GROMACS .gro file of C-alpha atoms in nm:
model
  277
    1MET     CA    1  -2.760  -0.259   0.029
    2THR     CA    2  -2.640  -0.516   0.280
    3SER     CA    3  -2.927  -0.742   0.172
    4VAL     CA    4  -2.756  -0.781  -0.164
    5LEU     CA    5  -2.460  -0.936   0.014
    6GLN     CA    6  -2.668  -1.219   0.156
    7ALA     CA    7  -2.651  -1.388  -0.183
    8ILE     CA    8  -2.270  -1.386  -0.188
    9PRO     CA    9  -2.125  -1.734  -0.130
   10ASN     CA   10  -1.892  -1.778   0.165
   11THR     CA   11  -1.622  -1.919  -0.059
   12ILE     CA   12  -1.557  -1.944  -0.430
   13SER     CA   13  -1.357  -2.248  -0.536
   14MET     CA   14  -1.034  -2.220  -0.732
   15ALA     CA   15  -1.190  -2.448  -0.996
   16SER     CA   16  -1.443  -2.175  -1.074
   17VAL     CA   17  -1.163  -1.927  -1.143
   18PRO     CA   18  -0.958  -2.089  -1.422
   19LEU     CA   19  -0.670  -1.924  -1.600
   20PRO     CA   20  -0.777  -1.725  -1.907
   21GLU     CA   21  -0.698  -1.857  -2.252
   22HIS     CA   22  -0.587  -1.508  -2.355
   23PRO     CA   23  -0.445  -1.224  -2.141
   24ILE     CA   24  -0.697  -0.983  -1.992
   25VAL     CA   25  -0.643  -0.606  -1.966
   26TRP     CA   26  -0.873  -0.424  -1.724
   27SER     CA   27  -0.907  -0.086  -1.558
   28ALA     CA   28  -1.119   0.083  -1.294
   29TYR     CA   29  -1.211   0.414  -1.456
   30ALA     CA   30  -1.336   0.734  -1.295
   31VAL     CA   31  -1.367   1.094  -1.409
   32LYS     CA   32  -1.267   1.226  -1.066
   33GLY     CA   33  -1.051   1.109  -0.778
   34GLY     CA   34  -1.132   1.012  -0.423
   35ILE     CA   35  -1.395   0.746  -0.491
   36GLY     CA   36  -1.185   0.433  -0.444
   37LYS     CA   37  -1.057   0.362  -0.796
   38SER     CA   38  -0.702   0.277  -0.691
   39THR     CA   39  -0.818   0.082  -0.387
   40LEU     CA   40  -1.054  -0.123  -0.603
   41THR     CA   41  -0.769  -0.194  -0.847
   42ALA     CA   42  -0.536  -0.313  -0.571
   43ASN     CA   43  -0.804  -0.523  -0.403
   44ILE     CA   44  -0.901  -0.697  -0.728
   45ALA     CA   45  -0.535  -0.767  -0.809
   46PHE     CA   46  -0.491  -0.927  -0.467
   47THR     CA   47  -0.823  -1.112  -0.489
   48LEU     CA   48  -0.721  -1.271  -0.820
   49ARG     CA   49  -0.418  -1.419  -0.646
   50VAL     CA   50  -0.630  -1.538  -0.354
   51LEU     CA   51  -0.887  -1.707  -0.577
   52ASN     CA   52  -0.621  -1.876  -0.788
   53PRO     CA   53  -0.253  -1.840  -0.690
   54MET     CA   54  -0.154  -1.950  -1.041
   55TYR     CA   55  -0.269  -1.615  -1.180
   56ARG     CA   56   0.015  -1.393  -1.300
   57VAL     CA   57  -0.103  -1.040  -1.225
   58CYS     CA   58   0.058  -0.706  -1.309
   59VAL     CA   59  -0.065  -0.360  -1.205
   60VAL     CA   60   0.048  -0.064  -1.415
   61ASN     CA   61   0.035   0.255  -1.207
   62ALA     CA   62  -0.048   0.548  -1.435
   63ASP     CA   63  -0.198   0.759  -1.154
   64SER     CA   64   0.034   1.021  -1.009
   65THR     CA   65  -0.118   0.985  -0.660
   66ARG     CA   66   0.053   0.643  -0.643
   67VAL     CA   67  -0.216   0.517  -0.405
   68VAL     CA   68  -0.229   0.176  -0.572
   69GLN     CA   69   0.140   0.122  -0.494
   70GLN     CA   70   0.078   0.192  -0.126
   71CYS     CA   71  -0.227  -0.036  -0.125
   72LEU     CA   72  -0.016  -0.320  -0.264
   73GLY     CA   73   0.242  -0.287   0.011
   74ILE     CA   74   0.523  -0.115  -0.177
   75GLY     CA   75   0.722   0.064   0.094
   76ARG     CA   76   0.850   0.419   0.102
   77ASP     CA   77   1.200   0.309   0.007
   78GLN     CA   78   1.057   0.184  -0.320
   79GLN     CA   79   0.826   0.483  -0.360
   80GLU     CA   80   1.119   0.718  -0.432
   81LEU     CA   81   1.206   0.561  -0.764
   82THR     CA   82   1.474   0.681  -1.002
   83GLN     CA   83   1.314   0.508  -1.303
   84ASP     CA   84   0.950   0.427  -1.356
   85LEU     CA   85   0.662   0.381  -1.602
   86TYR     CA   86   0.730   0.716  -1.765
   87ASP     CA   87   1.091   0.619  -1.840
   88VAL     CA   88   0.969   0.294  -1.997
   89LEU     CA   89   0.724   0.482  -2.220
   90GLN     CA   90   1.001   0.725  -2.317
   91GLY     CA   91   1.216   0.432  -2.428
   92ALA     CA   92   1.487   0.501  -2.170
   93VAL     CA   93   1.459   0.158  -2.003
   94ASP     CA   94   1.282  -0.174  -2.054
   95TRP     CA   95   0.983  -0.255  -1.834
   96PRO     CA   96   1.145  -0.545  -1.640
   97SER     CA   97   1.406  -0.306  -1.501
   98VAL     CA   98   1.142  -0.094  -1.323
   99ARG     CA   99   0.909  -0.377  -1.216
  100VAL     CA  100   0.854  -0.407  -0.841
  101ALA     CA  101   0.726  -0.724  -0.673
  102SER     CA  102   0.446  -0.658  -0.425
  103PRO     CA  103   0.440  -0.869  -0.106
  104PHE     CA  104   0.092  -0.981  -0.218
  105GLY     CA  105   0.232  -1.170  -0.517
  106VAL     CA  106   0.143  -0.898  -0.768
  107ASP     CA  107   0.397  -0.723  -0.989
  108VAL     CA  108   0.375  -0.345  -1.024
  109ILE     CA  109   0.504  -0.111  -1.295
  110PRO     CA  110   0.531   0.193  -1.067
  111LEU     CA  111   0.519   0.566  -1.117
  112GLY     CA  112   0.770   0.783  -0.937
  113PRO     CA  113   0.714   1.112  -0.755
  114ASN     CA  114   0.635   1.442  -0.927
  115ARG     CA  115   0.483   1.283  -1.237
  116HIS     CA  116   0.154   1.475  -1.230
  117GLU     CA  117   0.177   1.614  -1.583
  118ALA     CA  118   0.344   1.305  -1.726
  119ALA     CA  119   0.058   1.085  -1.606
  120ARG     CA  120  -0.183   1.294  -1.814
  121GLU     CA  121   0.026   1.304  -2.132
  122LEU     CA  122   0.137   0.952  -2.221
  123ASN     CA  123   0.227   0.846  -2.574
  124SER     CA  124  -0.041   0.608  -2.705
  125LYS     CA  125   0.197   0.407  -2.927
  126ALA     CA  126   0.438   0.354  -2.639
  127VAL     CA  127   0.146   0.257  -2.413
  128GLN     CA  128   0.024  -0.003  -2.662
  129THR     CA  129   0.373  -0.147  -2.703
  130LEU     CA  130   0.414  -0.179  -2.326
  131VAL     CA  131   0.078  -0.350  -2.279
  132ARG     CA  132   0.144  -0.596  -2.562
  133ASN     CA  133   0.476  -0.686  -2.399
  134LEU     CA  134   0.310  -0.733  -2.060
  135MET     CA  135   0.043  -0.957  -2.215
  136ASP     CA  136   0.322  -1.197  -2.314
  137HIS     CA  137   0.411  -1.243  -1.946
  138TYR     CA  138   0.088  -1.203  -1.743
  139ASP     CA  139  -0.264  -1.345  -1.733
  140VAL     CA  140  -0.418  -1.018  -1.613
  141VAL     CA  141  -0.289  -0.663  -1.651
  142LEU     CA  142  -0.469  -0.399  -1.441
  143ILE     CA  143  -0.421  -0.034  -1.537
  144ASP     CA  144  -0.463   0.225  -1.261
  145LEU     CA  145  -0.538   0.542  -1.457
  146HIS     CA  146  -0.524   0.904  -1.354
  147PRO     CA  147  -0.886   1.027  -1.320
  148GLY     CA  148  -1.045   1.190  -1.623
  149ALA     CA  149  -1.112   1.123  -1.990
  150GLN     CA  150  -0.779   1.268  -2.104
  151ALA     CA  151  -0.593   1.000  -1.907
  152LEU     CA  152  -0.799   0.721  -2.066
  153ILE     CA  153  -0.738   0.824  -2.429
  154PRO     CA  154  -0.380   0.690  -2.467
  155TRP     CA  155  -0.500   0.350  -2.342
  156LEU     CA  156  -0.788   0.314  -2.588
  157GLY     CA  157  -0.747  -0.001  -2.790
  158VAL     CA  158  -0.560  -0.192  -2.517
  159ILE     CA  159  -0.798  -0.180  -2.219
  160GLN     CA  160  -1.066  -0.440  -2.287
  161SER     CA  161  -1.316  -0.355  -2.015
  162VAL     CA  162  -1.364  -0.116  -1.725
  163LEU     CA  163  -1.536  -0.112  -1.389
  164LEU     CA  164  -1.683   0.222  -1.282
  165PRO     CA  165  -1.657   0.286  -0.906
  166VAL     CA  166  -1.928   0.513  -0.769
  167THR     CA  167  -2.012   0.696  -0.449
  168LEU     CA  168  -2.387   0.694  -0.394
  169ASN     CA  169  -2.451   1.067  -0.383
  170ALA     CA  170  -2.568   1.325  -0.636
  171SER     CA  171  -2.231   1.405  -0.792
  172GLY     CA  172  -2.117   1.042  -0.790
  173VAL     CA  173  -2.421   0.908  -0.971
  174GLU     CA  174  -2.412   1.196  -1.219
  175ALA     CA  175  -2.045   1.125  -1.292
  176VAL     CA  176  -2.114   0.758  -1.366
  177LEU     CA  177  -2.407   0.837  -1.596
  178ASP     CA  178  -2.199   1.099  -1.778
  179THR     CA  179  -1.914   0.849  -1.816
  180VAL     CA  180  -2.146   0.589  -1.967
  181ASP     CA  181  -2.278   0.850  -2.212
  182ASP     CA  182  -1.925   0.961  -2.305
  183LEU     CA  183  -1.802   0.607  -2.371
  184GLN     CA  184  -2.104   0.523  -2.581
  185THR     CA  185  -2.062   0.847  -2.780
  186TRP     CA  186  -1.695   0.769  -2.844
  187ARG     CA  187  -1.790   0.421  -2.964
  188ARG     CA  188  -2.042   0.567  -3.211
  189GLN     CA  189  -1.761   0.790  -3.338
  190GLY     CA  190  -1.559   0.480  -3.422
  191LEU     CA  191  -1.311   0.488  -3.135
  192SER     CA  192  -1.197   0.162  -2.978
  193ILE     CA  193  -1.371   0.194  -2.643
  194PRO     CA  194  -1.348  -0.060  -2.358
  195ASP     CA  195  -1.665  -0.241  -2.261
  196ILE     CA  196  -1.831  -0.143  -1.934
  197ALA     CA  197  -1.824  -0.457  -1.723
  198GLY     CA  198  -2.008  -0.305  -1.428
  199VAL     CA  199  -2.057  -0.031  -1.171
  200VAL     CA  200  -1.913  -0.094  -0.825
  201ILE     CA  201  -2.074   0.079  -0.528
  202ASN     CA  202  -1.758   0.177  -0.345
  203LYS     CA  203  -1.910   0.387  -0.067
  204TRP     CA  204  -2.203   0.611   0.009
  205ASP     CA  205  -2.265   0.942   0.182
  206GLY     CA  206  -2.528   1.028   0.439
  207ARG     CA  207  -2.819   0.815   0.550
  208MET     CA  208  -2.887   0.476   0.396
  209ARG     CA  209  -3.236   0.581   0.284
  210ILE     CA  210  -3.088   0.862   0.073
  211ALA     CA  211  -2.819   0.632  -0.066
  212LYS     CA  212  -3.091   0.383  -0.164
  213ASN     CA  213  -3.263   0.656  -0.367
  214TRP     CA  214  -2.944   0.708  -0.567
  215LEU     CA  215  -2.911   0.333  -0.615
  216ASP     CA  216  -3.267   0.323  -0.748
  217GLN     CA  217  -3.179   0.598  -0.996
  218LEU     CA  218  -2.879   0.400  -1.121
  219GLU     CA  219  -3.088   0.086  -1.161
  220ARG     CA  220  -3.347   0.273  -1.368
  221VAL     CA  221  -3.080   0.373  -1.619
  222LEU     CA  222  -2.825   0.089  -1.613
  223PRO     CA  223  -2.871  -0.287  -1.650
  224HIS     CA  224  -2.920  -0.445  -1.309
  225GLU     CA  225  -2.644  -0.700  -1.375
  226TRP     CA  226  -2.398  -0.411  -1.410
  227ILE     CA  227  -2.432  -0.303  -1.047
  228TYR     CA  228  -2.208  -0.489  -0.802
  229PRO     CA  229  -2.222  -0.463  -0.422
  230TRP     CA  230  -1.941  -0.326  -0.210
  231ALA     CA  231  -1.971  -0.427   0.149
  232ILE     CA  232  -1.819  -0.168   0.377
  233ARG     CA  233  -1.838   0.209   0.395
  234ASN     CA  234  -1.515   0.412   0.390
  235THR     CA  235  -1.281   0.121   0.321
  236THR     CA  236  -0.941   0.245   0.207
  237ALA     CA  237  -0.686  -0.032   0.153
  238ILE     CA  238  -0.550  -0.370   0.251
  239GLU     CA  239  -0.253  -0.337   0.485
  240HIS     CA  240  -0.152  -0.701   0.501
  241ALA     CA  241  -0.296  -1.050   0.477
  242GLU     CA  242  -0.135  -1.323   0.683
  243THR     CA  243  -0.376  -1.606   0.605
  244ALA     CA  244  -0.541  -1.732   0.288
  245TRP     CA  245  -0.820  -1.475   0.311
  246GLN     CA  246  -0.814  -1.240   0.606
  247PRO     CA  247  -0.791  -0.886   0.470
  248ILE     CA  248  -0.691  -0.640   0.740
  249LEU     CA  249  -0.823  -0.294   0.658
  250ARG     CA  250  -0.670   0.040   0.751
  251GLU     CA  251  -1.006   0.169   0.870
  252SER     CA  252  -1.224  -0.036   1.100
  253SER     CA  253  -1.515  -0.216   0.938
  254ALA     CA  254  -1.817  -0.412   1.049
  255SER     CA  255  -1.680  -0.729   0.893
  256ALA     CA  256  -1.359  -0.783   0.698
  257GLN     CA  257  -1.504  -1.114   0.585
  258GLU     CA  258  -1.791  -0.933   0.412
  259VAL     CA  259  -1.537  -0.724   0.224
  260GLY     CA  260  -1.358  -1.040   0.120
  261ARG     CA  261  -1.673  -1.210  -0.001
  262ALA     CA  262  -1.785  -0.900  -0.193
  263LEU     CA  263  -1.446  -0.875  -0.362
  264GLN     CA  264  -1.461  -1.242  -0.455
  265LEU     CA  265  -1.800  -1.193  -0.617
  266ILE     CA  266  -1.696  -0.878  -0.806
  267THR     CA  267  -1.377  -1.039  -0.932
  268GLN     CA  268  -1.548  -1.361  -1.036
  269ARG     CA  269  -1.819  -1.170  -1.224
  270TRP     CA  270  -1.559  -0.962  -1.404
  271LEU     CA  271  -1.373  -1.280  -1.502
  272THR     CA  272  -1.695  -1.440  -1.623
  273TYR     CA  273  -1.759  -1.131  -1.834
  274ALA     CA  274  -1.404  -1.140  -1.975
  275PHE     CA  275  -1.421  -1.512  -2.058
  276ALA     CA  276  -1.748  -1.455  -2.247
  277ARG     CA  277  -1.608  -1.181  -2.471
   0.00000   0.00000   0.00000
């Protein structure tokens, strides 16, 4: 797996990451939690700003765990919110009044505490209205969804493409393959389903030889260009970044620079995919 990273360039120029002509709406989608969906969302949001500081990026937190807010440096004083995404979707407030600016230059539409049921039962018309409004103000809108198909349904028609994070073990690979089948079935039924832009190997369990077997199984079923490398095992979140690209990770890693280069590659490929749509 690390051999894949040898092809990653040390730097990617800002010129290769232009602003999109039309706003982009993305999501990292997973049928279960704990595989790095929110971390991937936060890291890509931050990476967009690193690759081109002109990018206007907004993260909508629709996951009741609120991990993405923590990853983006929103402190505990802002975690205990009196008004949030749910209030916006209920029509009680406008979205700018709940927006929180992350120290990483990314805006967040947060979710407050004790919203577990609300995160699963959002009104699709209100969701679409919110996203259309955000697209008037941002170049990229990233949606951090609660895990599971039920959480995705209200966002159908507004999310343009998804990345599928995977843990290389039996249940992780099975979940990704089932997700691909489900999305393709929904599309055949006439639903407006987001494109699958790729599968991101977020972490792996056990010995590398066993993980490689699961990777081989994925590659037999999915297009090779769908599968993106993720550099470091058990990476959780960025704590802070004091220089142009020096991500400091909560858990120790072999090389923070490898993480940075992998994120650059994943983000650039996703942008290339979006520009080609």
